[in-house]
Short mmCIF file of C-alpha atoms in Angstrom, two decimals:
data_model
loop_
_atom_site.label_atom_id
_atom_site.label_comp_id
_atom_site.label_asym_id
_atom_site.label_seq_id
_atom_site.Cartn_x
_atom_site.Cartn_y
_atom_site.Cartn_z
CA GLN A 902 0.00 0.00 0.00
CA LEU A 903 1.43 3.33 -1.08
CA GLN A 904 2.03 5.79 1.74
CA LEU A 905 3.16 9.40 1.73
CA GLN A 906 4.49 11.19 4.80
CA GLU A 907 5.24 14.88 5.11
CA SER A 908 7.97 16.17 7.42
CA GLY A 909 9.53 19.49 8.28
CA PRO A 910 9.41 22.41 10.72
CA GLY A 911 6.01 23.32 12.07
CA LEU A 912 7.00 26.94 12.67
CA VAL A 913 8.69 29.29 10.23
CA LYS A 914 9.52 32.96 10.71
CA PRO A 915 8.18 35.60 8.31
CA SER A 916 10.45 36.29 5.32
CA GLU A 917 12.20 32.93 5.75
CA THR A 918 11.93 29.77 3.64
CA LEU A 919 9.46 27.01 4.34
CA SER A 920 10.95 23.58 3.61
CA LEU A 921 9.05 20.29 3.62
CA THR A 922 9.81 16.77 2.47
CA CYS A 923 7.45 14.00 1.42
CA LYS A 924 8.68 10.42 1.83
CA VAL A 925 7.05 7.84 -0.43
CA SER A 926 6.89 4.24 0.76
CA GLY A 927 5.22 1.11 -0.56
CA GLY A 928 6.01 2.16 -4.11
CA SER A 929 8.62 3.90 -6.23
CA ILE A 930 8.69 7.61 -6.89
CA SER A 931 10.39 6.74 -10.20
CA SER A 932 7.21 5.34 -11.74
CA SER A 933 6.67 6.77 -15.21
CA SER A 934 2.93 6.92 -14.57
CA TYR A 935 2.74 9.57 -11.89
CA TYR A 936 3.48 13.10 -10.82
CA TRP A 937 4.00 14.02 -7.19
CA GLY A 938 2.41 17.19 -5.90
CA TRP A 939 1.98 19.62 -3.05
CA ILE A 940 -1.36 21.07 -1.97
CA ARG A 941 -2.05 23.40 0.93
CA GLN A 942 -5.08 24.40 2.97
CA PRO A 943 -5.20 27.47 5.25
CA PRO A 944 -7.07 26.80 8.49
CA GLY A 945 -10.80 26.74 7.82
CA LYS A 946 -10.36 27.41 4.11
CA GLY A 947 -10.19 25.54 0.81
CA LEU A 948 -7.53 23.61 -1.05
CA GLU A 949 -4.84 25.21 -3.20
CA TRP A 950 -2.55 23.28 -5.52
CA ILE A 951 1.07 24.46 -5.24
CA GLY A 952 2.86 22.42 -7.88
CA SER A 953 3.82 18.96 -9.13
CA ILE A 954 6.98 17.14 -10.14
CA TYR A 955 7.79 14.12 -12.32
CA TYR A 956 10.56 11.72 -11.36
CA THR A 957 12.75 13.21 -14.10
CA GLY A 958 12.57 16.58 -12.34
CA SER A 959 10.06 18.12 -14.73
CA THR A 960 7.76 20.50 -12.83
CA TYR A 961 4.69 22.64 -13.22
CA TYR A 962 3.53 25.20 -10.71
CA ASN A 963 0.53 27.28 -9.70
CA PRO A 964 1.19 30.61 -11.44
CA SER A 965 0.14 32.51 -8.33
CA LEU A 966 2.98 30.90 -6.32
CA LYS A 967 5.53 30.14 -9.04
CA SER A 968 7.90 33.00 -8.20
CA ARG A 969 8.38 31.68 -4.64
CA VAL A 970 8.20 27.90 -5.08
CA THR A 971 10.74 25.21 -5.86
CA ILE A 972 9.85 21.52 -5.92
CA SER A 973 12.63 18.95 -6.25
CA VAL A 974 12.87 15.16 -6.28
CA ASP A 975 15.42 12.68 -4.89
CA THR A 976 14.75 9.35 -6.55
CA SER A 977 17.49 7.60 -4.54
CA LYS A 978 15.52 8.31 -1.36
CA ASP A 979 12.01 8.07 -2.87
CA GLN A 980 11.18 11.54 -1.68
CA PHE A 981 10.34 14.97 -3.01
CA SER A 982 10.58 18.37 -1.41
CA LEU A 983 8.94 21.78 -1.32
CA LYS A 984 10.61 25.11 -0.74
CA LEU A 985 8.51 28.26 -0.43
CA ASN A 986 10.49 31.42 0.14
CA SER A 987 9.65 34.83 1.57
CA VAL A 988 6.78 33.43 3.62
CA THR A 989 4.17 35.55 5.37
CA ALA A 990 1.33 34.75 7.75
CA ALA A 991 -0.82 34.07 4.67
CA ASP A 992 1.28 30.96 4.03
CA THR A 993 0.13 29.39 7.30
CA SER A 994 -1.57 26.19 6.19
CA VAL A 995 -1.77 22.46 6.38
CA TYR A 996 0.54 21.23 3.63
CA TYR A 997 -0.27 17.94 1.91
CA CYS A 998 1.77 15.87 -0.49
CA ALA A 999 -0.10 13.68 -2.95
CA ARG A 1000 0.20 11.66 -6.17
CA HIS A 1001 -1.60 12.15 -9.47
CA PRO A 1002 -1.41 10.30 -12.81
CA ALA A 1003 0.76 11.71 -15.56
CA ARG A 1004 -1.92 11.23 -18.23
CA LEU A 1005 -1.94 13.94 -20.85
CA LEU A 1006 -5.51 13.62 -22.12
CA ALA A 1007 -7.37 12.96 -18.90
CA ALA A 1008 -8.04 14.51 -15.54
CA ARG A 1009 -5.21 14.42 -13.02
CA PRO A 1010 -6.82 13.24 -9.80
CA PHE A 1011 -4.87 13.08 -6.56
CA ASP A 1012 -5.40 9.45 -5.58
CA TYR A 1013 -2.98 9.06 -2.65
CA TRP A 1014 -2.41 11.74 -0.01
CA GLY A 1015 -0.19 12.24 2.99
CA GLN A 1016 -1.83 13.04 6.31
CA GLY A 1017 -0.79 16.68 6.09
CA THR A 1018 1.43 18.83 8.26
CA LEU A 1019 0.56 22.20 9.77
CA VAL A 1020 3.06 24.96 9.16
CA ILE A 1021 2.60 28.20 11.05
CA VAL A 1022 4.36 31.36 9.93
CA SER A 1023 5.01 33.53 12.94
CA SER A 1024 7.82 35.38 14.65
CA ASP B 195 -6.71 32.01 -16.47
CA ILE B 196 -9.27 29.35 -15.60
CA GLN B 197 -11.80 29.89 -12.86
CA MET B 198 -13.79 27.18 -11.11
CA THR B 199 -17.09 28.21 -9.58
CA GLN B 200 -18.43 25.66 -7.12
CA SER B 201 -21.91 26.04 -5.63
CA PRO B 202 -23.42 26.15 -3.18
CA SER B 203 -20.74 26.92 -0.60
CA SER B 204 -22.82 25.12 2.00
CA LEU B 205 -26.05 23.18 2.20
CA SER B 206 -28.23 21.57 4.81
CA ALA B 207 -30.26 18.48 3.93
CA SER B 208 -32.16 15.68 5.64
CA LEU B 209 -31.01 12.10 5.80
CA GLY B 210 -32.14 10.30 2.67
CA ASP B 211 -32.30 13.49 0.62
CA ARG B 212 -30.78 13.83 -2.83
CA VAL B 213 -27.95 16.36 -2.78
CA THR B 214 -26.41 18.02 -5.82
CA ILE B 215 -23.31 20.20 -6.06
CA THR B 216 -22.20 21.97 -9.21
CA CYS B 217 -18.91 23.21 -10.61
CA GLN B 218 -18.61 25.50 -13.57
CA ALA B 219 -15.38 26.09 -15.46
CA SER B 220 -14.66 29.35 -17.23
CA HIS B 221 -13.80 27.49 -20.42
CA ASP B 222 -14.02 23.99 -21.89
CA ILE B 223 -12.07 21.45 -19.84
CA SER B 224 -13.55 18.36 -21.52
CA ASN B 225 -14.07 15.82 -18.72
CA TYR B 226 -10.93 16.74 -16.76
CA LEU B 227 -12.80 17.14 -13.50
CA ASN B 228 -12.51 15.25 -10.20
CA TRP B 229 -14.47 15.24 -6.94
CA TYR B 230 -13.17 14.81 -3.38
CA GLN B 231 -14.65 14.38 0.07
CA GLN B 232 -12.86 15.88 3.07
CA LYS B 233 -13.76 15.27 6.69
CA PRO B 234 -12.41 17.50 9.49
CA GLY B 235 -8.75 16.92 10.27
CA LYS B 236 -8.33 14.47 7.39
CA ALA B 237 -6.80 14.56 3.94
CA PRO B 238 -9.24 14.72 1.02
CA LYS B 239 -10.42 11.44 -0.43
CA LEU B 240 -10.89 10.98 -4.17
CA LEU B 241 -14.44 9.91 -4.99
CA ILE B 242 -14.87 10.51 -8.72
CA SER B 243 -12.35 11.06 -11.51
CA ASP B 244 -12.76 12.15 -15.12
CA ALA B 245 -16.14 13.69 -14.28
CA SER B 246 -18.07 10.44 -13.85
CA ASN B 247 -15.72 7.57 -12.99
CA LEU B 248 -16.52 6.24 -9.51
CA GLU B 249 -13.37 5.19 -7.67
CA THR B 250 -13.08 1.63 -6.40
CA GLY B 251 -14.74 1.16 -3.04
CA VAL B 252 -16.77 4.37 -3.18
CA PRO B 253 -20.50 3.79 -2.52
CA SER B 254 -22.74 3.90 -5.56
CA ARG B 255 -24.90 6.65 -4.04
CA PHE B 256 -22.18 9.03 -5.19
CA SER B 257 -22.16 10.02 -8.86
CA GLY B 258 -20.79 12.68 -11.16
CA SER B 259 -21.70 13.98 -14.58
CA GLY B 260 -20.93 16.71 -17.06
CA SER B 261 -18.40 17.78 -19.63
CA GLY B 262 -17.13 20.98 -21.15
CA THR B 263 -17.87 23.72 -18.63
CA ASP B 264 -20.71 22.37 -16.46
CA PHE B 265 -20.37 19.53 -13.98
CA SER B 266 -22.44 18.11 -11.17
CA PHE B 267 -21.90 15.78 -8.22
CA THR B 268 -24.81 13.97 -6.62
CA ILE B 269 -25.41 12.01 -3.44
CA SER B 270 -28.59 10.08 -4.19
CA SER B 271 -29.54 9.43 -0.56
CA LEU B 272 -27.67 11.40 2.10
CA GLN B 273 -26.20 9.27 4.89
CA PRO B 274 -24.77 10.40 8.26
CA GLU B 275 -21.23 9.48 7.16
CA ASP B 276 -21.52 11.82 4.16
CA ILE B 277 -21.25 14.89 6.36
CA ALA B 278 -18.11 16.52 4.98
CA THR B 279 -16.83 19.20 2.64
CA TYR B 280 -16.73 18.34 -1.04
CA TYR B 281 -14.34 19.82 -3.60
CA CYS B 282 -14.14 19.72 -7.35
CA GLN B 283 -10.73 19.89 -9.03
CA GLN B 284 -9.98 20.50 -12.67
CA TYR B 285 -6.98 19.97 -14.95
CA ASP B 286 -6.31 22.65 -17.54
CA ARG B 287 -3.89 21.54 -20.23
CA PHE B 288 -2.74 24.86 -21.66
CA PRO B 289 -0.84 25.91 -19.69
CA PRO B 290 -0.93 22.87 -17.39
CA ARG B 291 -2.59 23.79 -14.16
CA LEU B 292 -4.69 22.18 -11.44
CA THR B 293 -7.41 24.18 -9.70
CA PHE B 294 -9.75 23.33 -6.84
CA GLY B 295 -13.24 24.68 -6.44
CA GLY B 296 -14.06 26.60 -3.29
CA GLY B 297 -15.73 23.66 -1.57
CA THR B 298 -19.25 22.77 -0.43
CA LYS B 299 -19.91 21.99 3.22
CA VAL B 300 -22.71 19.44 3.59
CA GLU B 301 -24.59 19.36 6.88
CA ILE B 302 -27.60 17.52 8.26
CA LYS B 303 -30.80 19.50 8.66
#
């Protein structure tokens, strides 16, 4: 059974960089069939897709966050990472990692999710 | 830039009622539309992919339909365990982008 687990600091200071890692177990991140993505959810609010990465390192990002986001992959460790720089209180959210198919001519549903990790931006 | 309009933002219905949620895209997205259920403190769960494809293990009272710009999600007979927030999510190919609707909170009347 595929499992995803987020890890990283739960508290980040304003203007600093938020860094999270998602460890994939029960399957390989190097599958040609999937992208691996990050989604966030501010407390009490809706879901926002941040970006996704293929095992080759190919990425696509939410245009509204693209200037501050970097997603990378480490296939040797079956994990991928998120960096969000210049954070403000508005970046306080539960951050989820998840998997979606790499199909070109079909919807890209997130079928496996991590449990989520709360990151608070505060001094 | 694609917009997803999900409605209503909340609804209250009786057990056994038929419940319908809609999502409207700002331009044609074919059938590239998925539906999720999220319960408090939990990650979202995929219910329906490609507008109408029921995921394995999901009860048949859940269904989805639509294509192009207009989509709907239906619970045919509301059960206590269906109390949750539901989200649509679309895939736009050019440029590639994923967008969630604003969510619909379903409560028992």
